[in-house]
Amino acid sequence: AQSVTQLDSQVPVFEEAPVELRCNYSSSVSVYLFWYVQYPNQGLQLLLKYLSGSTLVKGINGFEAEFNKSQTSFHLRKPSVHISDTAEYFCAVTRNGGFKTIFGAGTRLFVKA
Amino acid sequence: DAEITQSPRHKITETGRQVTLACHQTWNHNNMFWYRQDLGHGLRLIHYSYGVQDTNKGEVSDGYSVSRSNTEDLPLTLESAASSQTSVYFCASSESGQGWDEQFFGPGTRLTVL
């Protein structure tokens, strides 16, 4: 069975600073990986996903993530955050050939002025 | 624009009452999902459906039921609400239902069971 661990429950950061949100997964088979963002009082929306190919994936709003198979990680990064990036971020995994998506517990990103 | 709507957005009910949360999507997706979101747990799958008349249990289905009579709607019913079911509920849909496919989420329903 797959599982997802988001290593930080909250990440405070100053505006224009870089940020990394960490995600590790466990699976005995290959997986598809996702990052979703949830703005206050809204549903989740897709930031980016890794299916295959290049391990560096670029998403919306300047975010990117790198798939590291040997470390079973899929960390999310942004070189310079804005106040508007304040939200909760969820890492998710689906087994290759499967259909159920497993979500991590979420990381709350606070961007301070 | 296509969207998913949920109603009500907020609901307060009493223990033992039956509650139905509505989910309506205009994406024309066959695949629909219900999740609950709790602090420290992320999203957990309650029920899912791959088409009309199809329903399946997720990892936390006890005390919940769904029915799918058309493509657009997947209502979630709490047969006898319990305080442990206080949560935020999200409905989602996807085009293919395959693991690599993006899910589109509604805005959520915050349910409080007193």
Short mmCIF file of C-alpha atoms in Angstrom, two decimals:
data_model
loop_
_atom_site.label_atom_id
_atom_site.label_comp_id
_atom_site.label_asym_id
_atom_site.label_seq_id
_atom_site.Cartn_x
_atom_site.Cartn_y
_atom_site.Cartn_z
CA ALA A 1 0.00 0.00 0.00
CA GLN A 2 1.10 3.54 -0.65
CA SER A 3 1.54 6.22 1.95
CA VAL A 4 2.51 9.87 1.86
CA THR A 5 4.35 11.84 4.53
CA GLN A 6 4.56 15.60 4.48
CA LEU A 7 7.40 16.38 6.79
CA ASP A 8 6.30 19.85 7.90
CA SER A 9 2.82 20.72 9.12
CA GLN A 10 3.51 24.48 8.96
CA VAL A 11 6.11 26.52 7.12
CA PRO A 12 6.41 30.27 7.85
CA VAL A 13 8.46 32.26 5.38
CA PHE A 14 9.02 35.89 4.48
CA GLU A 15 7.82 37.32 1.20
CA GLU A 16 10.33 36.96 -1.67
CA ALA A 17 12.22 34.21 0.16
CA PRO A 18 12.58 30.73 -1.34
CA VAL A 19 10.56 27.86 0.04
CA GLU A 20 10.65 24.06 -0.05
CA LEU A 21 7.77 21.88 1.06
CA ARG A 22 8.86 18.32 1.65
CA CYS A 23 7.03 15.16 0.65
CA ASN A 24 8.10 11.54 0.97
CA TYR A 25 6.14 8.55 -0.21
CA SER A 26 6.34 4.81 0.18
CA SER A 27 5.32 2.32 -2.46
CA SER A 28 6.60 -0.98 -3.71
CA VAL A 29 5.62 -0.10 -7.29
CA SER A 30 5.98 2.95 -9.49
CA VAL A 31 3.65 5.83 -8.78
CA TYR A 32 2.15 9.02 -10.09
CA LEU A 33 2.77 12.07 -7.87
CA PHE A 34 0.78 15.25 -7.43
CA TRP A 35 0.84 18.54 -5.56
CA TYR A 36 -2.47 20.28 -4.91
CA VAL A 37 -3.04 23.71 -3.33
CA GLN A 38 -5.99 24.74 -1.20
CA TYR A 39 -6.59 28.47 -0.71
CA PRO A 40 -8.72 29.53 2.28
CA ASN A 41 -12.34 28.44 2.00
CA GLN A 42 -11.79 26.80 -1.38
CA GLY A 43 -11.41 23.30 -2.76
CA LEU A 44 -8.12 21.81 -3.87
CA GLN A 45 -6.64 22.61 -7.26
CA LEU A 46 -3.79 20.94 -9.08
CA LEU A 47 -0.37 22.65 -8.95
CA LEU A 48 1.59 20.04 -10.86
CA LYS A 49 1.99 16.32 -11.40
CA TYR A 50 4.68 13.80 -12.25
CA LEU A 51 3.75 10.87 -14.45
CA SER A 52 7.01 9.89 -16.13
CA GLY A 53 9.98 11.36 -17.99
CA SER A 54 11.87 14.41 -16.74
CA THR A 55 12.17 14.39 -12.97
CA LEU A 56 11.78 18.17 -12.74
CA VAL A 57 8.18 19.19 -13.13
CA LYS A 58 7.01 22.76 -13.51
CA GLY A 59 3.57 23.84 -12.41
CA ILE A 60 1.41 26.91 -12.10
CA ASN A 61 2.30 30.07 -10.18
CA GLY A 62 6.05 29.49 -10.45
CA PHE A 63 6.13 26.27 -8.46
CA GLU A 64 8.22 23.25 -9.41
CA ALA A 65 8.88 19.83 -7.92
CA GLU A 66 11.57 17.24 -8.34
CA PHE A 67 10.94 13.51 -8.34
CA ASN A 68 13.73 11.58 -6.64
CA LYS A 69 13.16 7.86 -7.00
CA SER A 70 16.09 6.76 -4.84
CA GLN A 71 14.94 8.94 -1.94
CA THR A 72 11.22 8.41 -2.69
CA SER A 73 10.67 12.14 -2.45
CA PHE A 74 8.75 14.76 -4.39
CA HIS A 75 9.60 18.11 -2.81
CA LEU A 76 7.87 21.29 -3.93
CA ARG A 77 9.87 24.48 -4.41
CA LYS A 78 9.42 28.12 -5.32
CA PRO A 79 12.37 30.51 -5.60
CA SER A 80 10.47 33.59 -4.40
CA VAL A 81 7.11 33.44 -2.65
CA HIS A 82 4.34 36.02 -2.55
CA ILE A 83 1.76 36.80 0.11
CA SER A 84 -0.81 35.24 -2.22
CA ASP A 85 0.95 31.85 -1.93
CA THR A 86 -0.36 31.53 1.63
CA ALA A 87 -2.37 28.31 1.47
CA GLU A 88 -2.32 24.65 2.38
CA TYR A 89 -0.40 22.32 0.09
CA PHE A 90 -1.10 18.63 -0.30
CA CYS A 91 1.16 15.98 -1.75
CA ALA A 92 -0.64 12.98 -3.24
CA VAL A 93 0.28 9.64 -4.79
CA THR A 94 -1.45 7.07 -6.96
CA ARG A 95 -0.06 3.66 -7.76
CA ASN A 96 0.85 3.19 -11.41
CA GLY A 97 -2.10 1.27 -12.83
CA GLY A 98 -4.24 2.06 -9.81
CA PHE A 99 -6.94 4.65 -9.38
CA LYS A 100 -7.12 5.62 -5.70
CA THR A 101 -5.21 8.74 -4.75
CA ILE A 102 -3.66 8.91 -1.28
CA PHE A 103 -3.20 12.40 0.15
CA GLY A 104 -0.68 13.60 2.70
CA ALA A 105 -1.75 15.48 5.81
CA GLY A 106 -0.95 18.85 4.25
CA THR A 107 1.57 21.65 4.86
CA ARG A 108 0.31 25.09 5.74
CA LEU A 109 2.48 27.78 4.13
CA PHE A 110 2.39 31.22 5.78
CA VAL A 111 4.01 34.01 3.80
CA LYS A 112 4.77 37.07 5.92
CA ALA A 113 5.39 40.60 4.71
CA ASP B 1 -17.20 27.34 -17.30
CA ALA B 2 -17.58 23.83 -15.95
CA GLU B 3 -17.53 23.52 -12.19
CA ILE B 4 -18.41 21.47 -9.13
CA THR B 5 -20.80 22.92 -6.60
CA GLN B 6 -21.58 21.67 -3.12
CA SER B 7 -24.48 22.53 -0.87
CA PRO B 8 -24.90 23.52 1.80
CA ARG B 9 -21.53 25.17 2.45
CA HIS B 10 -22.11 25.01 6.20
CA LYS B 11 -24.37 22.69 8.16
CA ILE B 12 -24.99 22.19 11.87
CA THR B 13 -26.96 19.14 12.89
CA GLU B 14 -27.64 16.98 15.92
CA THR B 15 -26.44 13.51 16.73
CA GLY B 16 -28.68 10.84 15.23
CA ARG B 17 -30.16 12.95 12.44
CA GLN B 18 -29.91 11.98 8.80
CA VAL B 19 -27.98 14.50 6.70
CA THR B 20 -27.50 14.71 2.94
CA LEU B 21 -24.75 16.74 1.32
CA ALA B 22 -25.22 17.62 -2.32
CA CYS B 23 -22.58 17.56 -5.05
CA HIS B 24 -23.25 18.68 -8.63
CA GLN B 25 -20.72 18.84 -11.46
CA THR B 26 -21.03 20.23 -14.95
CA TRP B 27 -17.78 18.70 -16.27
CA ASN B 28 -19.73 15.71 -17.58
CA HIS B 29 -17.23 13.47 -15.79
CA ASN B 30 -18.17 9.87 -15.15
CA ASN B 31 -15.95 9.64 -12.07
CA MET B 32 -16.89 11.28 -8.79
CA PHE B 33 -15.43 11.07 -5.30
CA TRP B 34 -16.28 12.11 -1.75
CA TYR B 35 -13.53 12.90 0.75
CA ARG B 36 -13.44 14.14 4.30
CA GLN B 37 -10.71 16.48 5.51
CA ASP B 38 -9.55 16.40 9.12
CA LEU B 39 -6.56 18.05 10.77
CA GLY B 40 -3.55 15.78 10.65
CA HIS B 41 -5.17 13.35 8.24
CA GLY B 42 -5.35 15.20 4.96
CA LEU B 43 -8.12 13.94 2.69
CA ARG B 44 -9.56 10.47 3.15
CA LEU B 45 -11.76 8.76 0.58
CA ILE B 46 -15.32 7.98 1.69
CA HIS B 47 -17.05 6.72 -1.47
CA TYR B 48 -16.51 6.90 -5.21
CA SER B 49 -18.44 6.26 -8.38
CA TYR B 50 -17.32 5.46 -11.91
CA GLY B 51 -20.68 6.10 -13.52
CA VAL B 52 -24.43 6.02 -13.17
CA GLN B 53 -25.61 3.27 -10.83
CA ASP B 54 -22.00 2.52 -9.79
CA THR B 55 -20.85 3.18 -6.21
CA ASN B 56 -17.88 1.90 -4.24
CA LYS B 57 -16.64 2.17 -0.67
CA GLY B 58 -13.50 4.05 0.20
CA GLU B 59 -11.30 3.78 3.27
CA VAL B 60 -13.71 5.53 5.70
CA SER B 61 -17.16 4.57 4.42
CA ASP B 62 -18.80 3.42 7.68
CA GLY B 63 -21.87 5.55 8.44
CA TYR B 64 -22.03 7.05 4.94
CA SER B 65 -23.85 6.13 1.74
CA VAL B 66 -24.05 7.49 -1.80
CA SER B 67 -26.25 6.95 -4.82
CA ARG B 68 -25.66 7.86 -8.46
CA SER B 69 -28.81 8.28 -10.54
CA ASN B 70 -27.31 10.62 -13.15
CA THR B 71 -23.90 11.80 -14.34
CA GLU B 72 -24.04 15.21 -12.66
CA ASP B 73 -24.89 14.39 -9.04
CA LEU B 74 -23.44 12.29 -6.23
CA PRO B 75 -25.20 13.06 -2.93
CA LEU B 76 -23.57 11.88 0.29
CA THR B 77 -25.87 10.73 3.10
CA LEU B 78 -24.98 10.35 6.75
CA GLU B 79 -27.52 7.83 7.95
CA SER B 80 -27.33 8.77 11.64
CA ALA B 81 -24.91 11.62 12.24
CA ALA B 82 -22.26 11.17 14.93
CA SER B 83 -19.91 13.72 16.49
CA SER B 84 -16.99 11.87 14.89
CA GLN B 85 -18.40 12.91 11.51
CA THR B 86 -17.79 16.59 12.21
CA SER B 87 -15.47 17.46 9.34
CA VAL B 88 -15.08 19.30 6.06
CA TYR B 89 -16.39 17.28 3.12
CA PHE B 90 -15.12 17.65 -0.43
CA CYS B 91 -16.60 16.30 -3.61
CA ALA B 92 -14.35 15.78 -6.63
CA SER B 93 -14.57 14.51 -10.17
CA SER B 94 -12.16 13.34 -12.84
CA GLU B 95 -12.45 12.66 -16.54
CA SER B 96 -10.90 9.24 -16.82
CA GLY B 97 -10.85 7.87 -13.28
CA GLN B 98 -7.33 6.68 -13.96
CA GLY B 99 -4.55 7.21 -11.44
CA TRP B 100 -2.70 9.73 -13.57
CA ASP B 101 -5.72 11.98 -14.00
CA GLU B 102 -6.29 15.27 -12.21
CA GLN B 103 -9.23 15.57 -9.84
CA PHE B 104 -11.38 18.70 -9.78
CA PHE B 105 -12.70 19.68 -6.36
CA GLY B 106 -15.75 21.50 -5.08
CA PRO B 107 -15.51 24.26 -2.44
CA GLY B 108 -16.37 21.93 0.45
CA THR B 109 -19.11 21.60 3.06
CA ARG B 110 -18.27 22.22 6.71
CA LEU B 111 -20.44 19.89 8.82
CA THR B 112 -20.76 20.17 12.58
CA VAL B 113 -22.54 17.42 14.51
CA LEU B 114 -23.56 18.46 18.03
#
